[in-house]
Coordinates of C-alpha atoms in Angstrom, one line a residue:
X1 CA 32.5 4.9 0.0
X2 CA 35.0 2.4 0.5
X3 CA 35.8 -0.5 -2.3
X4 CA 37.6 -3.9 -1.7
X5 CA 39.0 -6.2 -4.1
X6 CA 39.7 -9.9 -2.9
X7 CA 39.5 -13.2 -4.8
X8 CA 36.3 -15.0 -4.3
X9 CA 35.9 -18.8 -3.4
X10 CA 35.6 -19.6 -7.0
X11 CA 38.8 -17.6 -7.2
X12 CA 37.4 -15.0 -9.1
X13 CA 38.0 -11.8 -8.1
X14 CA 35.3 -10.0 -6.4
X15 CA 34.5 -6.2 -5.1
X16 CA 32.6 -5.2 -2.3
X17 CA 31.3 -1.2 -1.7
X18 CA 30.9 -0.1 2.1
X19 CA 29.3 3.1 3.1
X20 CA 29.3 2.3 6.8
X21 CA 33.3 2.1 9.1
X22 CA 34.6 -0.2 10.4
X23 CA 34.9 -3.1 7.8
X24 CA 36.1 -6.3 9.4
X25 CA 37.9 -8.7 7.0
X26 CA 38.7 -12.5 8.7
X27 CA 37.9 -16.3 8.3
X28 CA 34.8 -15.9 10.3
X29 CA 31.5 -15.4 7.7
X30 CA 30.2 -12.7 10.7
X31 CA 33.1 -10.3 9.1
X32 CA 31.7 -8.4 6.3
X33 CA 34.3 -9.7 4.1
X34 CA 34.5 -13.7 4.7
X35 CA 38.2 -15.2 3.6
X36 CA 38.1 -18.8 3.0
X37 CA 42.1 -19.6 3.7
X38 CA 43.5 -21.3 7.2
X39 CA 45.9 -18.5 7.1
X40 CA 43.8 -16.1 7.8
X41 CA 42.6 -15.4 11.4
X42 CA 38.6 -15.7 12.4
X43 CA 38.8 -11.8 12.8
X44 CA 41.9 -10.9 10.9
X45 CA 41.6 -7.1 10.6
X46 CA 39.6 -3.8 10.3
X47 CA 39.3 -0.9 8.0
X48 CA 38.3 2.5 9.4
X49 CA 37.4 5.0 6.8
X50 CA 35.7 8.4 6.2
X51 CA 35.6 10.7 3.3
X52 CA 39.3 11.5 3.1
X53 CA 41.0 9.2 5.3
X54 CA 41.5 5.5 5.1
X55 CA 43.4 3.0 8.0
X56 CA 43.9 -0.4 8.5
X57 CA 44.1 -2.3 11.6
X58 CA 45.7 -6.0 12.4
X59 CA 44.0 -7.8 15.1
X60 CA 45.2 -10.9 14.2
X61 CA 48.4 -13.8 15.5
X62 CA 49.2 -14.5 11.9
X63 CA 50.0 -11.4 10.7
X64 CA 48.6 -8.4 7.8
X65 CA 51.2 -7.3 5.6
X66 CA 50.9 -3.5 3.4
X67 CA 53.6 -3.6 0.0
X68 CA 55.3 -6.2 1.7
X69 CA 56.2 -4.4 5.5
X70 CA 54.2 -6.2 8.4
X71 CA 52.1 -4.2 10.0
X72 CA 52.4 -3.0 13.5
X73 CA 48.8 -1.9 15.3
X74 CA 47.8 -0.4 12.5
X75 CA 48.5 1.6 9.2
X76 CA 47.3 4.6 7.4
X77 CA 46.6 3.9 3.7
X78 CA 46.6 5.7 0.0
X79 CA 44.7 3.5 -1.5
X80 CA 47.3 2.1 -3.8
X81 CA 48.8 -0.5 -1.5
X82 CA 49.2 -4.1 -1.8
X83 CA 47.5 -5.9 0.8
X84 CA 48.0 -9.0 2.1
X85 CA 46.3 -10.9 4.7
X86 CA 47.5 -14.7 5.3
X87 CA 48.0 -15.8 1.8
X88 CA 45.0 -13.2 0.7
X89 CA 46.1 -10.6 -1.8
X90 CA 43.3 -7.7 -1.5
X91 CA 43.5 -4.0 -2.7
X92 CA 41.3 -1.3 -0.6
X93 CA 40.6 2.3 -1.7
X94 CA 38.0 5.4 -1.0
X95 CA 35.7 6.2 -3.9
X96 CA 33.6 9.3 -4.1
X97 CA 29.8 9.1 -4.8
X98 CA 30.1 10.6 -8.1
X99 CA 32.0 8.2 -9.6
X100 CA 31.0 4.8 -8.0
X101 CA 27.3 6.2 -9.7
X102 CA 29.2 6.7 -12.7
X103 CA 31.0 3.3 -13.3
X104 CA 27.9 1.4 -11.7
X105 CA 25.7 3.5 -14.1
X106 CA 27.9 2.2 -17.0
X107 CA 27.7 -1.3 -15.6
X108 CA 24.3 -1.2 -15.5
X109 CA 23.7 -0.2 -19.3
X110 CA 26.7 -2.9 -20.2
X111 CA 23.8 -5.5 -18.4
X112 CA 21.0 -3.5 -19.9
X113 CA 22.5 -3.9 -23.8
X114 CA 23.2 -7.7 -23.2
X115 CA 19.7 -8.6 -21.9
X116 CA 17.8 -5.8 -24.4
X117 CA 15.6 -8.4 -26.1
X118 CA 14.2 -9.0 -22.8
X119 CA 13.8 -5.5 -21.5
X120 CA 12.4 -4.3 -25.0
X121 CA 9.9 -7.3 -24.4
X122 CA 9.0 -5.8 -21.2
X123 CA 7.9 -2.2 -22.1
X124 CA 6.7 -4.1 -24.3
X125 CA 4.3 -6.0 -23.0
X126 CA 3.5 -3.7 -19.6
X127 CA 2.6 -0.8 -22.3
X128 CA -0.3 -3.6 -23.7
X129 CA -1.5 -4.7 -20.5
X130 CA -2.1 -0.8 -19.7
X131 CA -3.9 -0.6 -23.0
X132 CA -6.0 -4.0 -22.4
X133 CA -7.2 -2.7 -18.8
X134 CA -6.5 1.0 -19.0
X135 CA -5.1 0.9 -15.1
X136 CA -5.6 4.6 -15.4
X137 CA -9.4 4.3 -14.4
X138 CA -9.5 0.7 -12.7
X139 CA -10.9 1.3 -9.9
X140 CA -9.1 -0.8 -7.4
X141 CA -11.1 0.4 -4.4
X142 CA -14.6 -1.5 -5.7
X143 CA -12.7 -4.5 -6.7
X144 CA -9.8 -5.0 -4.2
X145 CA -6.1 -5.8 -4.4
X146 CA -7.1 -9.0 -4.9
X147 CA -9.4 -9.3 -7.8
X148 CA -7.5 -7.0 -9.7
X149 CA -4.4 -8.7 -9.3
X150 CA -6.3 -11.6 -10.5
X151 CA -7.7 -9.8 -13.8
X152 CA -4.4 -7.8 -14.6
X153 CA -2.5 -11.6 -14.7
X154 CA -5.2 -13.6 -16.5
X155 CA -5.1 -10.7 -19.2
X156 CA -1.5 -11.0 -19.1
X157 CA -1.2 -14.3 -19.5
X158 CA -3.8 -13.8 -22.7
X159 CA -1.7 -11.7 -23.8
X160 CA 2.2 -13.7 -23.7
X161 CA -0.2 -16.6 -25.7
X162 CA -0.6 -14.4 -28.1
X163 CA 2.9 -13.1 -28.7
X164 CA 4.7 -16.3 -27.6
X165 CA 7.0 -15.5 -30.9
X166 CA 8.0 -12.7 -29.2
X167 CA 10.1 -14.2 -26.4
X168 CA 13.5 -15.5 -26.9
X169 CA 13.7 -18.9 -26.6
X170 CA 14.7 -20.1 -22.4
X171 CA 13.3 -16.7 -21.1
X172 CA 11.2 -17.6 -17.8
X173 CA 7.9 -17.0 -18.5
X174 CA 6.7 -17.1 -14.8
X175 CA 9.4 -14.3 -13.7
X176 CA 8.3 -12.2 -16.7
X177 CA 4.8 -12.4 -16.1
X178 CA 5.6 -11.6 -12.1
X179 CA 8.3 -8.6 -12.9
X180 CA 5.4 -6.8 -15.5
X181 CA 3.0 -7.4 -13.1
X182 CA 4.8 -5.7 -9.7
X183 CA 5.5 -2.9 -12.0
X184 CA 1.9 -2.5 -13.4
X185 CA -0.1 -2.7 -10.1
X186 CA 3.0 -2.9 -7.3
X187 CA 6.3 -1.3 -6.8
X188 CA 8.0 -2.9 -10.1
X189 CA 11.8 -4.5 -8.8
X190 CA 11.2 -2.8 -5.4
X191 CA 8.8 -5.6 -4.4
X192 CA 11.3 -8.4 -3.9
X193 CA 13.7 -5.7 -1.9
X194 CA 10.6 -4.8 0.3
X195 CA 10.0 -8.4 1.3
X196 CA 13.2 -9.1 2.3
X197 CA 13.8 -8.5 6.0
X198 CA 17.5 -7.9 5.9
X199 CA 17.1 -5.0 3.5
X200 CA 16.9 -1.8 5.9
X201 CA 16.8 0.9 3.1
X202 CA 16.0 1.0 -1.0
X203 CA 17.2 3.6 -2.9
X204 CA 16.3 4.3 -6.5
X205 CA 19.0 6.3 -8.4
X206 CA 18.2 6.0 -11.7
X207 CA 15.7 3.7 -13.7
X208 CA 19.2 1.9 -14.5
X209 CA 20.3 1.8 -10.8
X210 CA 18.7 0.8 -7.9
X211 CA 20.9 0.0 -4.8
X212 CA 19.5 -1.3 -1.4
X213 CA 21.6 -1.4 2.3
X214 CA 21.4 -4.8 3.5
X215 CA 22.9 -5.1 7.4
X216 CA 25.2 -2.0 6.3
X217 CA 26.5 -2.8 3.2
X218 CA 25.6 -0.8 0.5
X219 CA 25.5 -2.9 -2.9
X220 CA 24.1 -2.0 -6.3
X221 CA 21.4 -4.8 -7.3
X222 CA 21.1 -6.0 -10.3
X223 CA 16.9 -4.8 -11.2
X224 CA 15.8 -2.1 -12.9
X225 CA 12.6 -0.2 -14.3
X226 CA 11.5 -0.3 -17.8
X227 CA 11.9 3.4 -17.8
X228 CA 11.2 6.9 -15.9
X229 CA 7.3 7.0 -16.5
X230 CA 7.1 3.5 -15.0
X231 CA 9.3 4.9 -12.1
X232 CA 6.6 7.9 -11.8
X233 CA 3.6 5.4 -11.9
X234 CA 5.1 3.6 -8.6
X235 CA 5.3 6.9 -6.8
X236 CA 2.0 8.2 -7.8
X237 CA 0.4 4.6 -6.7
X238 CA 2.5 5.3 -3.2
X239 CA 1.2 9.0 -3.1
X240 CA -1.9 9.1 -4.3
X241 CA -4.0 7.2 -1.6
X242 CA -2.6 9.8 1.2
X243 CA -3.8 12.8 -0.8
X244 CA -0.6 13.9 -2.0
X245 CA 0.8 14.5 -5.4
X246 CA 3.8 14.9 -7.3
X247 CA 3.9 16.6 -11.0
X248 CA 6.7 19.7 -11.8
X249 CA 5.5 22.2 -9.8
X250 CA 5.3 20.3 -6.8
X251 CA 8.5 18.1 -7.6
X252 CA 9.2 16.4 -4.3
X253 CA 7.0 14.6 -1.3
X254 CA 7.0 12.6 1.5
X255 CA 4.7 9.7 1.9
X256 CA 4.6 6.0 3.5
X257 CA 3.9 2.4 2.8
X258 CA 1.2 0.5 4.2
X259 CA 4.0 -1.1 6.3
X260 CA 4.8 2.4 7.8
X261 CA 7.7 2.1 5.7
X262 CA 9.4 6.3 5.0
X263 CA 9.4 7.0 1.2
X264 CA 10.8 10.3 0.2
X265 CA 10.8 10.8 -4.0
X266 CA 11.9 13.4 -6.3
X267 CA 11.0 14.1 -9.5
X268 CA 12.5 16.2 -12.4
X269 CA 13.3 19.6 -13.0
X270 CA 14.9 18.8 -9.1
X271 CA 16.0 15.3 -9.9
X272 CA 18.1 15.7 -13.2
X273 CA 18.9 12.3 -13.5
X274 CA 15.0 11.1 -13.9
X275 CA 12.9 10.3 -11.1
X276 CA 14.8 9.8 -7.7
X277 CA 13.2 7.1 -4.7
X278 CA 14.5 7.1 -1.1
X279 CA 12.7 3.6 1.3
X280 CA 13.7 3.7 4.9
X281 CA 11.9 0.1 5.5
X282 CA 10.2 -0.3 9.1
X283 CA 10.4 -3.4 10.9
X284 CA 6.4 -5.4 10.8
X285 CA 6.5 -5.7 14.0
X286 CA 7.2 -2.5 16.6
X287 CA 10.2 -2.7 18.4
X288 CA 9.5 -3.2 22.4
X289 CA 11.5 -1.9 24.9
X290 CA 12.9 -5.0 25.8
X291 CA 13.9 -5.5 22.1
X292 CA 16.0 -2.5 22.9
X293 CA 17.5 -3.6 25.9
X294 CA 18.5 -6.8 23.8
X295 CA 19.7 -4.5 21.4
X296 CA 22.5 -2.8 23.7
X297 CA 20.4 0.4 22.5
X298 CA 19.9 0.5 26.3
X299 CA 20.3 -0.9 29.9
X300 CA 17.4 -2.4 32.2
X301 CA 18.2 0.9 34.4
X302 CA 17.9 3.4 31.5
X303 CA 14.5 1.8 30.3
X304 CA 12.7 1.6 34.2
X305 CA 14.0 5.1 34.3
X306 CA 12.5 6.1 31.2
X307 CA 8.8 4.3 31.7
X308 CA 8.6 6.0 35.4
X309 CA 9.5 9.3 33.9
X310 CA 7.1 8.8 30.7
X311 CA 4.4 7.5 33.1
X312 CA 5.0 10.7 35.9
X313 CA 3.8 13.2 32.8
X314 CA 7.8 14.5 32.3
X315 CA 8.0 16.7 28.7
X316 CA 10.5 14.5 27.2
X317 CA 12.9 15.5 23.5
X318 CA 15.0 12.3 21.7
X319 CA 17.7 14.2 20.4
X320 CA 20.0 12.1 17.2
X321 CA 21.2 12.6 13.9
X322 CA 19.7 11.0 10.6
X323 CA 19.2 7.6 10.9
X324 CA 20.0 7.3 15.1
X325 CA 16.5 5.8 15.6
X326 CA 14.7 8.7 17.0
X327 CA 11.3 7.9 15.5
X328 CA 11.7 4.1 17.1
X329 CA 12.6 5.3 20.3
X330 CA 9.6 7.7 20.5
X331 CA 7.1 4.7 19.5
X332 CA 8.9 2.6 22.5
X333 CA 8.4 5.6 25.2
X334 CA 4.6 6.5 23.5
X335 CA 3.9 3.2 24.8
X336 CA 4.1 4.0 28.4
X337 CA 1.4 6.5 28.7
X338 CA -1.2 5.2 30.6
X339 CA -4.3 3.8 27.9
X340 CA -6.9 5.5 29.7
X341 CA -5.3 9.3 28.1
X342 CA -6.2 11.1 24.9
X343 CA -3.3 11.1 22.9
X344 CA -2.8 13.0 19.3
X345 CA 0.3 12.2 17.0
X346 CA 1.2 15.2 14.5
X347 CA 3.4 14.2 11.9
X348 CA 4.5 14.9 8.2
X349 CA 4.6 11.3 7.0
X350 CA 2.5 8.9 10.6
X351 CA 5.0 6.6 11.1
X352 CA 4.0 5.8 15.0
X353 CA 2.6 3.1 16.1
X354 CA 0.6 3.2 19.1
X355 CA -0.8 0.2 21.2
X356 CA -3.2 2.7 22.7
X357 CA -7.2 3.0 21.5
X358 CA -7.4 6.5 22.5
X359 CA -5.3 8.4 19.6
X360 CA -5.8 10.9 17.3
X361 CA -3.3 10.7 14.7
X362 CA -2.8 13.8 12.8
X363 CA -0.4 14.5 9.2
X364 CA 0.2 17.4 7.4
X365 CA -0.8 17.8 3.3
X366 CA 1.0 20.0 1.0
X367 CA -0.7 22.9 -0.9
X368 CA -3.1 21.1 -3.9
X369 CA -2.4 22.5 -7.2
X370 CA -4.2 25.7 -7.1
X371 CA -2.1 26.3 -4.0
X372 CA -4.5 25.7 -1.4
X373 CA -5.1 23.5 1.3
X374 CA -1.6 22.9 2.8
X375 CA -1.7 22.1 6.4
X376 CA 1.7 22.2 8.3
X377 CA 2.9 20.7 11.5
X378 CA 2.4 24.4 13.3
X379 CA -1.3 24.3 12.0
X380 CA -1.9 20.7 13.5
X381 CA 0.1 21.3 16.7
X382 CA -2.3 24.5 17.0
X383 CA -5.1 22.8 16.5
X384 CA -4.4 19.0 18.5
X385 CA -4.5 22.2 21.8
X386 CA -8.1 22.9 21.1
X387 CA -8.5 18.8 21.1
X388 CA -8.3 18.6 24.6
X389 CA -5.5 16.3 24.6
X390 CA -3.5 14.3 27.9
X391 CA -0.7 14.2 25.7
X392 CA 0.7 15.8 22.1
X393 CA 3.2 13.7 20.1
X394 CA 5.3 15.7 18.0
X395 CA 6.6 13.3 15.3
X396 CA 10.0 15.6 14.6
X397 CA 10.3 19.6 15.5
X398 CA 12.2 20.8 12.5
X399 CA 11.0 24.7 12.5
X400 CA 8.6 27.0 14.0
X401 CA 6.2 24.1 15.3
X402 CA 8.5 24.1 18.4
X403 CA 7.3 27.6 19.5
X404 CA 3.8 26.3 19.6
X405 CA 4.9 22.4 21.7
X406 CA 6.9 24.4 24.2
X407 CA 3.7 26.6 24.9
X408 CA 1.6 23.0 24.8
X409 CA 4.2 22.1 27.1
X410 CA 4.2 25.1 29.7
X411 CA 0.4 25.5 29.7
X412 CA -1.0 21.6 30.9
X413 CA 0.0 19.1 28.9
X414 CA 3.0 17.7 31.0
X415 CA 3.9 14.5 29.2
X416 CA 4.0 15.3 25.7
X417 CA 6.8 13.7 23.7
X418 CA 9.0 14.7 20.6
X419 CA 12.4 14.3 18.4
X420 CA 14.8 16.4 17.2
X421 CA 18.5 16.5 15.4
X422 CA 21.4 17.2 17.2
X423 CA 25.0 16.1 18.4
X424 CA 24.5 16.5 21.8
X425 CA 21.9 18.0 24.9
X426 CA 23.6 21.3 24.9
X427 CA 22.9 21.7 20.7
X428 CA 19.8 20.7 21.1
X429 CA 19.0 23.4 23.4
X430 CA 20.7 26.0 20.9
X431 CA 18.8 24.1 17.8
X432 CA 15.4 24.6 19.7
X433 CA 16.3 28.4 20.2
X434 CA 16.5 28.7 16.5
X435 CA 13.5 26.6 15.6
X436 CA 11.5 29.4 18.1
X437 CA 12.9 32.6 15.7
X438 CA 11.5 30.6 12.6
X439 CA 8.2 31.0 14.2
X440 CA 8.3 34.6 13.0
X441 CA 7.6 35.7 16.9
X442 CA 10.1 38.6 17.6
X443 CA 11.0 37.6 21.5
X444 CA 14.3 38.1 23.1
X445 CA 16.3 35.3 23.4
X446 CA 16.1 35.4 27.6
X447 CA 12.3 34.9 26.8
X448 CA 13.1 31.8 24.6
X449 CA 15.5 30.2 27.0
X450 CA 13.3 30.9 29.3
X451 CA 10.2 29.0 27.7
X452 CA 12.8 26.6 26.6
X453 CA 14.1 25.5 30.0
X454 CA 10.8 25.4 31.9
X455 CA 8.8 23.4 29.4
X456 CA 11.3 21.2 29.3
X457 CA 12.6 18.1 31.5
X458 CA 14.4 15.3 29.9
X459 CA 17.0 15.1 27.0
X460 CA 17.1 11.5 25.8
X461 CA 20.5 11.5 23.6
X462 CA 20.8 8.4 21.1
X463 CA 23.4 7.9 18.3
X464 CA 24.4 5.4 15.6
X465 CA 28.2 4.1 15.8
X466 CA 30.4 2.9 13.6
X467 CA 29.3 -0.4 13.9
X468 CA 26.1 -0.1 12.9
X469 CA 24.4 -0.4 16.6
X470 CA 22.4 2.3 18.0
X471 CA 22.8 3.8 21.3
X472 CA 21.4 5.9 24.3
X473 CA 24.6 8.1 25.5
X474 CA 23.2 10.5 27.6
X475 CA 19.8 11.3 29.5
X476 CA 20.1 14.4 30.8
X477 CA 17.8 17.2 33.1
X478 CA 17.2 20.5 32.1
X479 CA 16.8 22.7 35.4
X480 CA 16.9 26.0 34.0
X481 CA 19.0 29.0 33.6
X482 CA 21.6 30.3 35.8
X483 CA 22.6 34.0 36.6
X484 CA 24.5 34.7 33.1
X485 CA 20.8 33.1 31.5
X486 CA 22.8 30.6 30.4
X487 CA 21.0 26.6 30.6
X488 CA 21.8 24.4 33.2
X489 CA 21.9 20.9 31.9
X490 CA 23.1 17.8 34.4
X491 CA 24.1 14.3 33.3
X492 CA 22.0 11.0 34.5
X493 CA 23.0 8.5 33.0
X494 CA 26.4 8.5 30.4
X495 CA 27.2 6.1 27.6
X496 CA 31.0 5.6 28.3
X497 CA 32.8 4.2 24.8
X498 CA 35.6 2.2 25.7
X499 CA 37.2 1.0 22.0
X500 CA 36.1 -1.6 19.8
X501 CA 36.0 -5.6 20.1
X502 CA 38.2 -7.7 17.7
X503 CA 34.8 -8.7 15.9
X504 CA 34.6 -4.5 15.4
X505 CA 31.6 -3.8 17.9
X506 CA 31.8 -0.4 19.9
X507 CA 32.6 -1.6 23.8
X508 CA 31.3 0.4 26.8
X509 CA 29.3 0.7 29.3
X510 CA 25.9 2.6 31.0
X511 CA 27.2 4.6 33.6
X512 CA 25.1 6.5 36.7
X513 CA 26.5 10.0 37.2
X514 CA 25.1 10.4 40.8
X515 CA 22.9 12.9 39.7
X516 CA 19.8 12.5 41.7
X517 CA 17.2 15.0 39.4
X518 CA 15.5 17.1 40.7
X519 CA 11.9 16.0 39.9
X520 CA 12.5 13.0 42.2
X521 CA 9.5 14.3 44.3
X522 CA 7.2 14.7 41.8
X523 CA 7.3 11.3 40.8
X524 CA 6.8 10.2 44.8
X525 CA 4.1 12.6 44.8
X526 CA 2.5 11.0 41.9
X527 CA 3.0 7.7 43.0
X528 CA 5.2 6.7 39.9
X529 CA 8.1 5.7 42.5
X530 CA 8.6 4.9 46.0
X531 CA 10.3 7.9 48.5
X532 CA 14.0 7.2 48.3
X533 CA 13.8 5.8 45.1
X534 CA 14.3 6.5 41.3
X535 CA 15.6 3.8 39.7

């Protein structure tokens, strides 16, 4: 993580945390750190970081200076420099996760001893509005969101009448009544986060510390839970509806929003802090292709190549690491297939969202408490087969499920479409190999490659940069194995980086290999595209 100190426009100093490199520092308010002088250029400089290496770079006409000696292109940094950019005085440094949790742990319970009156009022108050409605039996489902909202706030109301001695004198009634309410029937402090479309991801720590990435800053926020059970209640009222659970012998789960929003929790003896919340928000509105295009996450060529081989039935893998936008890329491509085929979605968590009518979307459940009942992704895929299905939409191949959607593949249902993580095409390949073992099926690995390689067409490569953006970097064909059974993989279409803007945005540049692949005259055959034609 990487912390920078700068005097604010009300002089005061300020620090900002940064879990995502470059940081651009300038005049401009598009730079992450905005510097009100006329000294100071509109994009001034950039700090590149990682985990054990920190560097600055001057991009500006006026001038950065590092303990007084001007800097030249750029500089490597300790940490315990003095900075100075125009007639800016900053200090930058790298801080490990452990301790930025620590000190922003202690800040928190600083806050939390200086507002206790109000906290204490809080648990307060939620404990007696569980106790006036007993929200352990209220059966929401007869009533609806709406009516019970309506009940839980008239008794609340009833009940800060009654106890108006309570509350400190200037405390904001309104707010009080809204933060005991999201907590009782909502997502407590989460609401407000989850509302806000700049917020990308929500992350609960502790009850004490909550932090949220908003456009790819990290920044602790300044709401917190009333305490671990009220934490637990939240996730239970996420996981509950989905038939899923979470107590100590089934400590973690994955589940969703009703937005389609990925929520992963933890709970203890795992979590040893108290209860632990992950929220990787989803947009309300799917992402089109030509959002994508508009994006840079593609060019117009990349996208018609994609749709012609989506709609000419080609077995397709998006291959990325965390966070690359695999899951969004598959909901783009899903929306090629033609509406008139069956489609079934397997997934852990259903995130996609298809436009078709015609789609059978399956998710897996965990064992219930005696044990029983667990349904994995290889059970689904398995089954989705004897579905009679056009097409089989893996949401993520993670283990032995592969096996069973490179058979699906080979045996009739051309089309089908997954994700998977990996650096590159090539790893891929290796990481599928492996996924095939954990199947528990004793083949030799010529047999693999070989199921591997003819299943298989496409390789759609995206990745996240430093800058945030999201990428396609390569398409590429599998053809198959040559002599030494090794695969043969050719390049389509190649991402080229070619540096970084002054405003710190990754510059390249979609680039056409020449490879013409060699499905070309399937797709004529089919109709998809014209003879002589592929683009």
């Amino acid at each position: 993580m990487l912390v920078i100190r700068y005097p604010g426009e009300d002089g005061r100093p300020r620090e900002e945390r940064f879990v995502h490199s470059p940081v651009r520092i300038g005049r401009d308010r598009a730079n992450e750190i905005a510097l009100r002088s006329h000294l100071v250029s509109r994009f001034h400089a950039r700090v590149y970081f990682n985990e054990s290496e920190l560097s600055l770079v001057d991009a500006s006409a006026n001038g950065t200076w590092v303990d007084g000696q001007k800097v030249t292109g750029y500089a490597l940094l300790s940490g315990s420099e003095r900075i100075q950019i125009g007639d800016v005085e900053l200090s930058i440094r790298l801080q490990d996760a452990a301790e930025a949790a620590r000190q922003a742990l202690e800040r928190m319970r600083d806050a939390d001893r200086r507002n206790d009156p109000i906290v204490a009022l809080k648990r307060r108050f939620h404990s007696t509005l569980l106790e006036y409605l007993d929200l352990k039996r209220f059966d929401i489902r007869s009533l609806g969101d709406a009516e019970v909202q309506r009940r839980a706030r008239a008794t609340l109301e009833e009940i800060v009448r009654e106890r108006q001695a309570e509350i400190p004198p200037g405390a904001d009634q309104e707010l009080l009544i809204k933060e005991i309410l999201d907590e009782a029937l909502g997502l407590g402090p989460l609401e407000d986060f989850l509302a806000d479309e700049d917020v990308t991801e929500v992350m609960v720590v502790t009850r004490d510390l909550i932090y949220i990435e908003r456009k790819g800053k990290l920044t602790l926020t300044d709401k917190s839970f009333t305490s671990d059970d009220a934490i637990r209640a939240v996730i239970e009222r996420i996981v509950t509806p989905l038939g899923r659970r979470i107590d100590e012998s089934s400590p973690l789960v994955d589940a969703r929003l009703k937005d389609g929003s990925r929520v992963n929790a933890i709970i203890p003896p795992l979590a040893i802090r108290g209860p632990a919340v992950t929220i990787r928000k989803f947009r309300r509105e799917p992402l089109r292709m030509e959002d994508l295009i508009q994006f840079g996450t593609m060019d117009h060529r990349m996208a018609r190549f994609l749709q012609r081989c989506v709609r000419g039935r080609k077995n397709l893998i998006v291959s990325g690491g965390t966070g690359s936008g695999k899951t969004t890329l598959l909901n783009v491509l899903s929306s090629f297939i033609p509406p008139e085929e069956r489609i079934v979605t397997i997934e852990d968590a259903a995130e996609l969202r298809l436009d078709q009518e015609h789609v059978v979307a399956l998710e897996t459940r965990p064992p219930n408490i005696e044990g029983k009942g667990e349904y994995r992704m290889r059970d689904l895929v398995r089954n989705a087969l004897r579905m009679r299905p056009d097409r089989i939409i893996v949401g993520e191949c993670r283990g032995g499920e592969a096996l069973d959607m490179l058979q699906a593949m080979n045996t009739g249902h051309d089309g089908s479409l997954t994700t998977a993580h990996a650096n590159n095409p090539v790893d891929l390949l290796a990481r599928l190999e492996t996924m095939v073992l954990m199947s528990g099926m004793e083949l030799p690995l010529k047999a693999i490659r070989q199921q591997i390689s003819s299943a298989l067409h496409l390789v759609v490569q995206q990745d996240r940069f430093s800058d945030g953006t999201r990428k396609i970097t390569r398409i590429s064909e599998v053809i198959g194995l040559d002599e030494a059974d090794r695969y043969q993989v050719e390049d389509i279409f190649v991402f080229r980086r070619r540096g970084l803007s002054p405003e710190g945005k990754v510059m390249g540049e979609v680039e056409l290999t020449g490879y013409i692949p060699t499905f070309v005259p399937e797709l004529v055959a089919r109709g998809v595209i014209t003879d002589g034609e592929y683009l």
